[in-house]
Amino acid sequence: MTQSIGILTSGGDSPGLNAAIRGVGKACVSHYGMHIVGIRDGFRGLMENRTMPLEGEQLSGILTLGGTILGTSRDKPHKMPVNGKVQDMTETIVANYHANGLDCLVCLGGGGTQKNALRLQQAGLNVVTLPKTIDNDVALTDTTFGFDTALGIATDAIDRLHSTAHSHHRIIVVEIMGHRAGWLALGAGIAGGADVILVPEIPYDVEVVADAIKARKRKGKPFSIVAVAEGAISRQEFAAQMAAAAKKKDKKVAVVEPELVYAERTLRLAQQLEHLTGLEARVTILGHLQRGGTPSAADRLLATRLGTAAADLIEQRQYGFMVAARGESSVPVRLEDVAGQVKTVPPDHPWVASARGVGTSFGD
Ligand code: F6P
């Protein structure tokens, strides 16, 4: 019985999504003779039953394209804004899945998408997912497509910032994406030779950061690059978050929204460093540059590998799995095991040790 597959992209876009769509699509259609249909704009498109053909021509010429030809959204099946009200649209999604005659739904997305995919699997759909995000914070996979490209963009930016910091004897604070994980700032900070790397997983003391910058100044290097993850927080802010969590009797590390939005916190850090060191400070916020443009070769390779592995799982009617990168290959990981988990940087991670080995300060 020829299977009919629906594929959607959900959450923040990232380089490599189209390479993954191509990998899944070509393997399903050309290799296994399945039918495949594209679902627009993530779970919202499935709720609104908006689809597009995705066989033959549509799968050609997209390997190198940034973004997602399907469109994406951050909408969740069980909490979807409809007519001004947030509603559980799971039943409509399940009905549309069957109305389209689907045998399996492939979801390309990050941590949130894995959770939403599990909910749909539990609602009776056959689901297979791929791990996508520039943040590299999806659990149980070595890495996610999008990360390598963003790493290259952020590293190139740091390379360029070195020359202007050196010329003007300045501190340049460069804010790097990553949501609540520090992988992108850590990786780009090391690759770009940042003097300070601040990540959410290692709350920092701004005085310690200033001391590191002043030590460089005393050694005749009156300029520094501070790579700060957008989710990085000071020890004081971390203590306030924990106190707020304790008050809420929520023993887990609370996801208490920071009192400042990312950019405000980065600007405040630059002002503090300027005051504490006597050096001028400037801020560069890389933002969505890190999500744009053509995927790196590594991301194209990873997305293709995971896409074809997803097609193999579907052919074997192995549903309810995320295809996780593992070494040179991939392994199916149960959605129950990955949903709700976030892969953050262990403070004793080898990358952290290596950065400290070359004298990088983490503000701790
Ligand atoms: O999850 C990817 C990501 O780029 C995060 O690094 C960032 O915090 C977030 O998405 C930005 O979301 P949006 O594109 O919705 O502003």
GROMACS .gro file of C-alpha atoms and ligand atoms in nm:
model
  380
    1MET     CA    1   0.000   0.000   0.000
    2THR     CA    2   0.170   0.324  -0.116
    3GLN     CA    3   0.206   0.564   0.176
    4SER     CA    4   0.108   0.932   0.160
    5ILE     CA    5   0.331   1.162   0.363
    6GLY     CA    6   0.268   1.517   0.483
    7ILE     CA    7   0.568   1.733   0.572
    8LEU     CA    8   0.574   2.061   0.766
    9THR     CA    9   0.830   2.300   0.912
   10SER     CA   10   0.761   2.457   1.249
   11GLY     CA   11   0.925   2.710   1.480
   12GLY     CA   12   1.205   2.951   1.390
   13ASP     CA   13   1.332   2.904   1.037
   14SER     CA   14   1.690   2.791   0.985
   15PRO     CA   15   1.933   2.718   0.704
   16GLY     CA   16   1.906   2.355   0.601
   17LEU     CA   17   1.528   2.325   0.624
   18ASN     CA   18   1.490   2.307   0.245
   19ALA     CA   19   1.777   2.059   0.224
   20ALA     CA   20   1.591   1.843   0.475
   21ILE     CA   21   1.260   1.878   0.286
   22ARG     CA   22   1.449   1.768  -0.027
   23GLY     CA   23   1.611   1.475   0.155
   24VAL     CA   24   1.282   1.345   0.291
   25GLY     CA   25   1.094   1.418  -0.030
   26LYS     CA   26   1.334   1.267  -0.281
   27ALA     CA   27   1.387   0.955  -0.070
   28CYS     CA   28   1.015   0.905  -0.009
   29VAL     CA   29   0.906   0.973  -0.368
   30SER     CA   30   1.195   0.857  -0.586
   31HIS     CA   31   1.335   0.582  -0.365
   32TYR     CA   32   1.020   0.441  -0.207
   33GLY     CA   33   0.746   0.550  -0.451
   34MET     CA   34   0.546   0.729  -0.182
   35HIS     CA   35   0.328   1.036  -0.230
   36ILE     CA   36   0.430   1.352  -0.045
   37VAL     CA   37   0.243   1.676   0.018
   38GLY     CA   38   0.376   1.998   0.167
   39ILE     CA   39   0.188   2.158   0.452
   40ARG     CA   40   0.222   2.533   0.475
   41ASP     CA   41   0.327   2.738   0.779
   42GLY     CA   42   0.369   2.463   1.033
   43PHE     CA   43   0.082   2.329   1.243
   44ARG     CA   44  -0.133   2.630   1.154
   45GLY     CA   45  -0.131   2.525   0.788
   46LEU     CA   46  -0.245   2.175   0.885
   47MET     CA   47  -0.523   2.325   1.098
   48GLU     CA   48  -0.632   2.546   0.807
   49ASN     CA   49  -0.575   2.261   0.557
   50ARG     CA   50  -0.334   2.466   0.344
   51THR     CA   51  -0.112   2.235   0.140
   52MET     CA   52   0.113   2.253  -0.168
   53PRO     CA   53   0.237   1.989  -0.413
   54LEU     CA   54   0.587   1.872  -0.328
   55GLU     CA   55   0.681   1.612  -0.588
   56GLY     CA   56   0.912   1.643  -0.888
   57GLU     CA   57   0.991   2.004  -0.976
   58GLN     CA   58   0.917   2.146  -0.629
   59LEU     CA   59   1.199   1.939  -0.482
   60SER     CA   60   1.458   2.059  -0.734
   61GLY     CA   61   1.688   2.353  -0.677
   62ILE     CA   62   1.609   2.388  -0.304
   63LEU     CA   63   1.917   2.224  -0.151
   64THR     CA   64   2.096   2.560  -0.132
   65LEU     CA   65   1.794   2.776  -0.046
   66GLY     CA   66   1.775   2.939   0.296
   67GLY     CA   67   1.453   2.946   0.495
   68THR     CA   68   1.168   2.703   0.416
   69ILE     CA   69   0.966   2.687   0.091
   70LEU     CA   70   0.671   2.564   0.302
   71GLY     CA   71   0.671   2.864   0.535
   72THR     CA   72   0.664   2.818   0.912
   73SER     CA   73   0.492   2.940   1.227
   74ARG     CA   74   0.532   2.903   1.600
   75ASP     CA   75   0.169   2.795   1.646
   76LYS     CA   76   0.099   2.497   1.871
   77PRO     CA   77  -0.188   2.252   1.791
   78HIS     CA   78  -0.328   2.264   2.145
   79LYS     CA   79  -0.288   2.641   2.200
   80MET     CA   80  -0.367   2.806   1.867
   81PRO     CA   81  -0.497   3.162   1.832
   82VAL     CA   82  -0.816   3.132   1.623
   83ASN     CA   83  -1.057   3.425   1.581
   84GLY     CA   84  -0.888   3.609   1.865
   85LYS     CA   85  -0.916   3.314   2.107
   86VAL     CA   86  -0.646   3.060   2.197
   87GLN     CA   87  -0.801   2.721   2.129
   88ASP     CA   88  -0.708   2.352   2.124
   89MET     CA   89  -0.721   2.270   1.752
   90THR     CA   90  -0.589   1.914   1.779
   91GLU     CA   91  -0.914   1.758   1.660
   92THR     CA   92  -0.920   1.976   1.348
   93ILE     CA   93  -0.559   1.887   1.277
   94VAL     CA   94  -0.631   1.514   1.316
   95ALA     CA   95  -0.933   1.547   1.087
   96ASN     CA   96  -0.732   1.729   0.819
   97TYR     CA   97  -0.455   1.468   0.844
   98HIS     CA   98  -0.712   1.199   0.757
   99ALA     CA   99  -0.894   1.417   0.502
  100ASN     CA  100  -0.564   1.442   0.313
  101GLY     CA  101  -0.528   1.065   0.331
  102LEU     CA  102  -0.197   1.088   0.517
  103ASP     CA  103  -0.023   0.781   0.656
  104CYS     CA  104   0.251   0.980   0.828
  105LEU     CA  105   0.331   1.342   0.924
  106VAL     CA  106   0.695   1.456   0.911
  107CYS     CA  107   0.770   1.758   1.133
  108LEU     CA  108   1.094   1.953   1.098
  109GLY     CA  109   1.154   2.166   1.406
  110GLY     CA  110   1.325   2.237   1.734
  111GLY     CA  111   1.243   2.150   2.092
  112GLY     CA  112   0.892   2.293   2.083
  113THR     CA  113   0.809   2.104   1.766
  114GLN     CA  114   0.920   1.773   1.923
  115LYS     CA  115   0.670   1.836   2.205
  116ASN     CA  116   0.389   1.922   1.964
  117ALA     CA  117   0.472   1.622   1.747
  118LEU     CA  118   0.447   1.393   2.051
  119ARG     CA  119   0.104   1.537   2.134
  120LEU     CA  120  -0.015   1.456   1.780
  121GLN     CA  121   0.136   1.106   1.800
  122GLN     CA  122  -0.059   1.061   2.125
  123ALA     CA  123  -0.371   1.188   1.944
  124GLY     CA  124  -0.335   0.896   1.705
  125LEU     CA  125  -0.130   1.034   1.414
  126ASN     CA  126   0.184   0.862   1.280
  127VAL     CA  127   0.464   1.114   1.330
  128VAL     CA  128   0.837   1.126   1.249
  129THR     CA  129   1.048   1.435   1.325
  130LEU     CA  130   1.386   1.586   1.239
  131PRO     CA  131   1.586   1.811   1.477
  132LYS     CA  132   1.617   2.166   1.340
  133THR     CA  133   1.743   2.481   1.510
  134ILE     CA  134   2.037   2.716   1.501
  135ASP     CA  135   2.040   2.688   1.883
  136ASN     CA  136   2.160   2.324   1.886
  137ASP     CA  137   1.952   2.275   2.203
  138VAL     CA  138   1.750   1.967   2.098
  139ALA     CA  139   1.825   1.677   2.332
  140LEU     CA  140   1.955   1.332   2.235
  141THR     CA  141   2.099   1.437   1.899
  142ASP     CA  142   2.466   1.522   1.843
  143THR     CA  143   2.361   1.837   1.663
  144THR     CA  144   2.080   2.005   1.469
  145PHE     CA  145   2.083   2.138   1.115
  146GLY     CA  146   2.105   2.516   1.113
  147PHE     CA  147   2.364   2.525   1.389
  148ASP     CA  148   2.673   2.492   1.167
  149THR     CA  149   2.560   2.769   0.931
  150ALA     CA  150   2.478   3.005   1.218
  151LEU     CA  151   2.813   2.920   1.376
  152GLY     CA  152   2.987   3.031   1.056
  153ILE     CA  153   2.788   3.355   1.034
  154ALA     CA  154   2.856   3.447   1.397
  155THR     CA  155   3.224   3.355   1.369
  156ASP     CA  156   3.263   3.569   1.056
  157ALA     CA  157   3.100   3.857   1.243
  158ILE     CA  158   3.342   3.823   1.534
  159ASP     CA  159   3.635   3.812   1.290
  160ARG     CA  160   3.520   4.143   1.145
  161LEU     CA  161   3.463   4.301   1.486
  162HIS     CA  162   3.821   4.232   1.595
  163SER     CA  163   3.964   4.486   1.349
  164THR     CA  164   3.738   4.773   1.451
  165ALA     CA  165   3.778   4.698   1.823
  166HIS     CA  166   4.157   4.699   1.778
  167SER     CA  167   4.154   5.022   1.575
  168HIS     CA  168   3.946   5.215   1.829
  169HIS     CA  169   4.077   5.052   2.149
  170ARG     CA  170   3.720   4.948   2.230
  171ILE     CA  171   3.516   4.673   2.389
  172ILE     CA  172   3.275   4.525   2.136
  173VAL     CA  173   2.990   4.328   2.291
  174VAL     CA  174   2.838   4.099   2.027
  175GLU     CA  175   2.504   3.937   2.110
  176ILE     CA  176   2.456   3.590   1.964
  177MET     CA  177   2.131   3.392   1.938
  178GLY     CA  178   2.065   3.063   2.113
  179HIS     CA  179   1.752   3.126   2.320
  180ARG     CA  180   1.822   2.967   2.658
  181ALA     CA  181   2.130   2.767   2.549
  182GLY     CA  182   2.483   2.894   2.499
  183TRP     CA  183   2.606   2.660   2.221
  184LEU     CA  184   2.617   2.921   1.946
  185ALA     CA  185   2.791   3.186   2.156
  186LEU     CA  186   3.034   2.927   2.293
  187GLY     CA  187   3.121   2.780   1.954
  188ALA     CA  188   3.149   3.113   1.772
  189GLY     CA  189   3.331   3.269   2.066
  190ILE     CA  190   3.597   2.999   2.049
  191ALA     CA  191   3.617   2.994   1.669
  192GLY     CA  192   3.628   3.374   1.655
  193GLY     CA  193   3.877   3.413   1.939
  194ALA     CA  194   3.651   3.615   2.166
  195ASP     CA  195   3.824   3.729   2.485
  196VAL     CA  196   3.510   3.680   2.694
  197ILE     CA  197   3.225   3.434   2.634
  198LEU     CA  198   2.906   3.469   2.841
  199VAL     CA  199   2.649   3.189   2.829
  200PRO     CA  200   2.321   3.125   3.019
  201GLU     CA  201   2.466   2.814   3.180
  202ILE     CA  202   2.744   3.006   3.357
  203PRO     CA  203   2.595   3.316   3.525
  204TYR     CA  204   2.857   3.590   3.519
  205ASP     CA  205   2.983   3.863   3.749
  206VAL     CA  206   3.030   4.184   3.554
  207GLU     CA  207   3.322   4.283   3.782
  208VAL     CA  208   3.504   3.963   3.683
  209VAL     CA  209   3.443   4.040   3.316
  210ALA     CA  210   3.577   4.393   3.367
  211ASP     CA  211   3.885   4.259   3.547
  212ALA     CA  212   3.963   4.032   3.250
  213ILE     CA  213   3.933   4.326   3.012
  214LYS     CA  214   4.150   4.547   3.236
  215ALA     CA  215   4.413   4.271   3.256
  216ARG     CA  216   4.432   4.272   2.874
  217LYS     CA  217   4.465   4.648   2.880
  218ARG     CA  218   4.757   4.625   3.124
  219LYS     CA  219   4.924   4.381   2.884
  220GLY     CA  220   4.900   4.638   2.605
  221LYS     CA  221   4.575   4.512   2.449
  222PRO     CA  222   4.322   4.791   2.521
  223PHE     CA  223   4.048   4.619   2.319
  224SER     CA  224   3.831   4.313   2.381
  225ILE     CA  225   3.557   4.111   2.214
  226VAL     CA  226   3.277   3.994   2.446
  227ALA     CA  227   3.060   3.723   2.287
  228VAL     CA  228   2.737   3.716   2.486
  229ALA     CA  229   2.460   3.463   2.435
  230GLU     CA  230   2.120   3.635   2.425
  231GLY     CA  231   2.014   3.426   2.726
  232ALA     CA  232   2.322   3.494   2.935
  233ILE     CA  233   2.249   3.642   3.278
  234SER     CA  234   2.445   3.789   3.565
  235ARG     CA  235   2.478   3.610   3.895
  236GLN     CA  236   2.256   3.874   4.051
  237GLU     CA  237   1.980   3.816   3.795
  238PHE     CA  238   2.014   3.439   3.831
  239ALA     CA  239   1.977   3.471   4.209
  240ALA     CA  240   1.667   3.686   4.162
  241GLN     CA  241   1.520   3.427   3.924
  242MET     CA  242   1.585   3.146   4.174
  243ALA     CA  243   1.431   3.351   4.455
  244ALA     CA  244   1.124   3.415   4.241
  245ALA     CA  245   1.103   3.043   4.164
  246ALA     CA  246   1.134   2.953   4.532
  247LYS     CA  247   0.856   3.197   4.613
  248LYS     CA  248   0.644   3.025   4.348
  249LYS     CA  249   0.737   2.696   4.529
  250ASP     CA  250   0.845   2.572   4.190
  251LYS     CA  251   1.150   2.361   4.272
  252LYS     CA  252   1.248   2.322   3.907
  253VAL     CA  253   1.472   2.597   3.776
  254ALA     CA  254   1.193   2.833   3.691
  255VAL     CA  255   1.154   2.966   3.345
  256VAL     CA  256   1.104   3.311   3.486
  257GLU     CA  257   1.103   3.557   3.200
  258PRO     CA  258   1.406   3.787   3.244
  259GLU     CA  259   1.318   4.134   3.362
  260LEU     CA  260   1.483   4.279   3.052
  261VAL     CA  261   1.454   4.175   2.691
  262TYR     CA  262   1.774   4.040   2.547
  263ALA     CA  263   1.895   4.358   2.374
  264GLU     CA  264   1.831   4.577   2.680
  265ARG     CA  265   2.039   4.342   2.891
  266THR     CA  266   2.322   4.345   2.637
  267LEU     CA  267   2.320   4.724   2.616
  268ARG     CA  268   2.326   4.746   2.996
  269LEU     CA  269   2.624   4.507   3.007
  270ALA     CA  270   2.817   4.727   2.760
  271GLN     CA  271   2.744   5.038   2.967
  272GLN     CA  272   2.861   4.864   3.284
  273LEU     CA  273   3.184   4.749   3.117
  274GLU     CA  274   3.251   5.095   2.978
  275HIS     CA  275   3.210   5.239   3.329
  276LEU     CA  276   3.421   4.973   3.499
  277THR     CA  277   3.709   4.964   3.251
  278GLY     CA  278   3.732   5.320   3.118
  279LEU     CA  279   3.726   5.179   2.762
  280GLU     CA  280   3.458   5.277   2.514
  281ALA     CA  281   3.209   4.999   2.447
  282ARG     CA  282   2.991   4.931   2.145
  283VAL     CA  283   2.720   4.668   2.085
  284THR     CA  284   2.648   4.452   1.781
  285ILE     CA  285   2.334   4.239   1.787
  286LEU     CA  286   2.358   3.971   1.517
  287GLY     CA  287   1.992   3.873   1.544
  288HIS     CA  288   1.829   3.704   1.247
  289LEU     CA  289   2.138   3.734   1.029
  290GLN     CA  290   2.230   3.405   1.198
  291ARG     CA  291   1.922   3.235   1.052
  292GLY     CA  292   1.949   3.368   0.697
  293GLY     CA  293   2.091   3.259   0.370
  294THR     CA  294   2.219   2.943   0.215
  295PRO     CA  295   2.308   2.649   0.445
  296SER     CA  296   2.670   2.548   0.493
  297ALA     CA  297   2.793   2.229   0.331
  298ALA     CA  298   2.787   2.058   0.671
  299ASP     CA  299   2.423   2.151   0.724
  300ARG     CA  300   2.328   2.037   0.374
  301LEU     CA  301   2.501   1.704   0.441
  302LEU     CA  302   2.339   1.666   0.785
  303ALA     CA  303   1.991   1.761   0.661
  304THR     CA  304   2.015   1.519   0.369
  305ARG     CA  305   2.139   1.236   0.594
  306LEU     CA  306   1.859   1.286   0.845
  307GLY     CA  307   1.598   1.335   0.570
  308THR     CA  308   1.676   1.006   0.399
  309ALA     CA  309   1.691   0.829   0.736
  310ALA     CA  310   1.340   0.959   0.808
  311ALA     CA  311   1.220   0.810   0.479
  312ASP     CA  312   1.372   0.474   0.581
  313LEU     CA  313   1.182   0.485   0.913
  314ILE     CA  314   0.856   0.567   0.733
  315GLU     CA  315   0.911   0.280   0.488
  316GLN     CA  316   0.954   0.050   0.788
  317ARG     CA  317   0.640   0.206   0.943
  318GLN     CA  318   0.848   0.305   1.248
  319TYR     CA  319   0.650   0.605   1.377
  320GLY     CA  320   0.681   0.813   1.693
  321PHE     CA  321   1.053   0.882   1.653
  322MET     CA  322   1.289   1.175   1.603
  323VAL     CA  323   1.579   1.098   1.369
  324ALA     CA  324   1.881   1.197   1.578
  325ALA     CA  325   2.231   1.260   1.443
  326ARG     CA  326   2.475   1.019   1.603
  327GLY     CA  327   2.838   1.022   1.478
  328GLU     CA  328   2.848   0.958   1.105
  329SER     CA  329   2.502   0.805   1.113
  330SER     CA  330   2.164   0.857   1.280
  331VAL     CA  331   1.946   0.676   1.531
  332PRO     CA  332   1.570   0.688   1.596
  333VAL     CA  333   1.492   0.839   1.935
  334ARG     CA  334   1.143   0.799   2.087
  335LEU     CA  335   0.953   1.127   2.091
  336GLU     CA  336   0.864   1.062   2.456
  337ASP     CA  337   1.235   1.072   2.538
  338VAL     CA  338   1.319   1.396   2.359
  339ALA     CA  339   1.004   1.607   2.404
  340GLY     CA  340   1.034   1.866   2.680
  341GLN     CA  341   1.411   1.821   2.713
  342VAL     CA  342   1.656   2.105   2.641
  343LYS     CA  343   2.023   2.038   2.570
  344THR     CA  344   2.217   2.314   2.746
  345VAL     CA  345   2.593   2.359   2.778
  346PRO     CA  346   2.735   2.160   3.071
  347PRO     CA  347   2.968   2.404   3.256
  348ASP     CA  348   3.238   2.135   3.242
  349HIS     CA  349   3.189   2.069   2.868
  350PRO     CA  350   3.517   2.013   2.675
  351TRP     CA  351   3.449   2.325   2.468
  352VAL     CA  352   3.435   2.534   2.789
  353ALA     CA  353   3.758   2.374   2.914
  354SER     CA  354   3.925   2.442   2.581
  355ALA     CA  355   3.819   2.807   2.582
  356ARG     CA  356   3.951   2.849   2.936
  357GLY     CA  357   4.270   2.679   2.816
  358VAL     CA  358   4.338   2.965   2.574
  359GLY     CA  359   4.262   3.226   2.841
  360THR     CA  360   3.899   3.306   2.761
  361SER     CA  361   3.703   3.448   3.052
  362PHE     CA  362   3.348   3.326   3.128
  363GLY     CA  363   3.293   3.599   3.385
  364ASP     CA  364   3.289   3.349   3.668
  365F6P     O1  365   1.514   2.925   1.813
  365F6P     C1  366   1.584   2.995   1.716
  365F6P     C2  367   1.586   3.142   1.752
  365F6P     O2  368   1.657   3.211   1.654
  365F6P     C3  369   1.646   3.173   1.888
  365F6P     O3  370   1.788   3.168   1.887
  365F6P     C4  371   1.591   3.310   1.910
  365F6P     O4  372   1.589   3.345   2.048
  365F6P     C5  373   1.450   3.296   1.856
  365F6P     O5  374   1.455   3.194   1.757
  365F6P     C6  375   1.396   3.422   1.792
  365F6P     O6  376   1.260   3.394   1.762
  365F6P     P1  377   1.180   3.483   1.654
  365F6P     O7  378   1.240   3.454   1.517
  365F6P     O8  379   1.039   3.433   1.665
  365F6P     O9  380   1.200   3.627   1.693
   0.00000   0.00000   0.00000
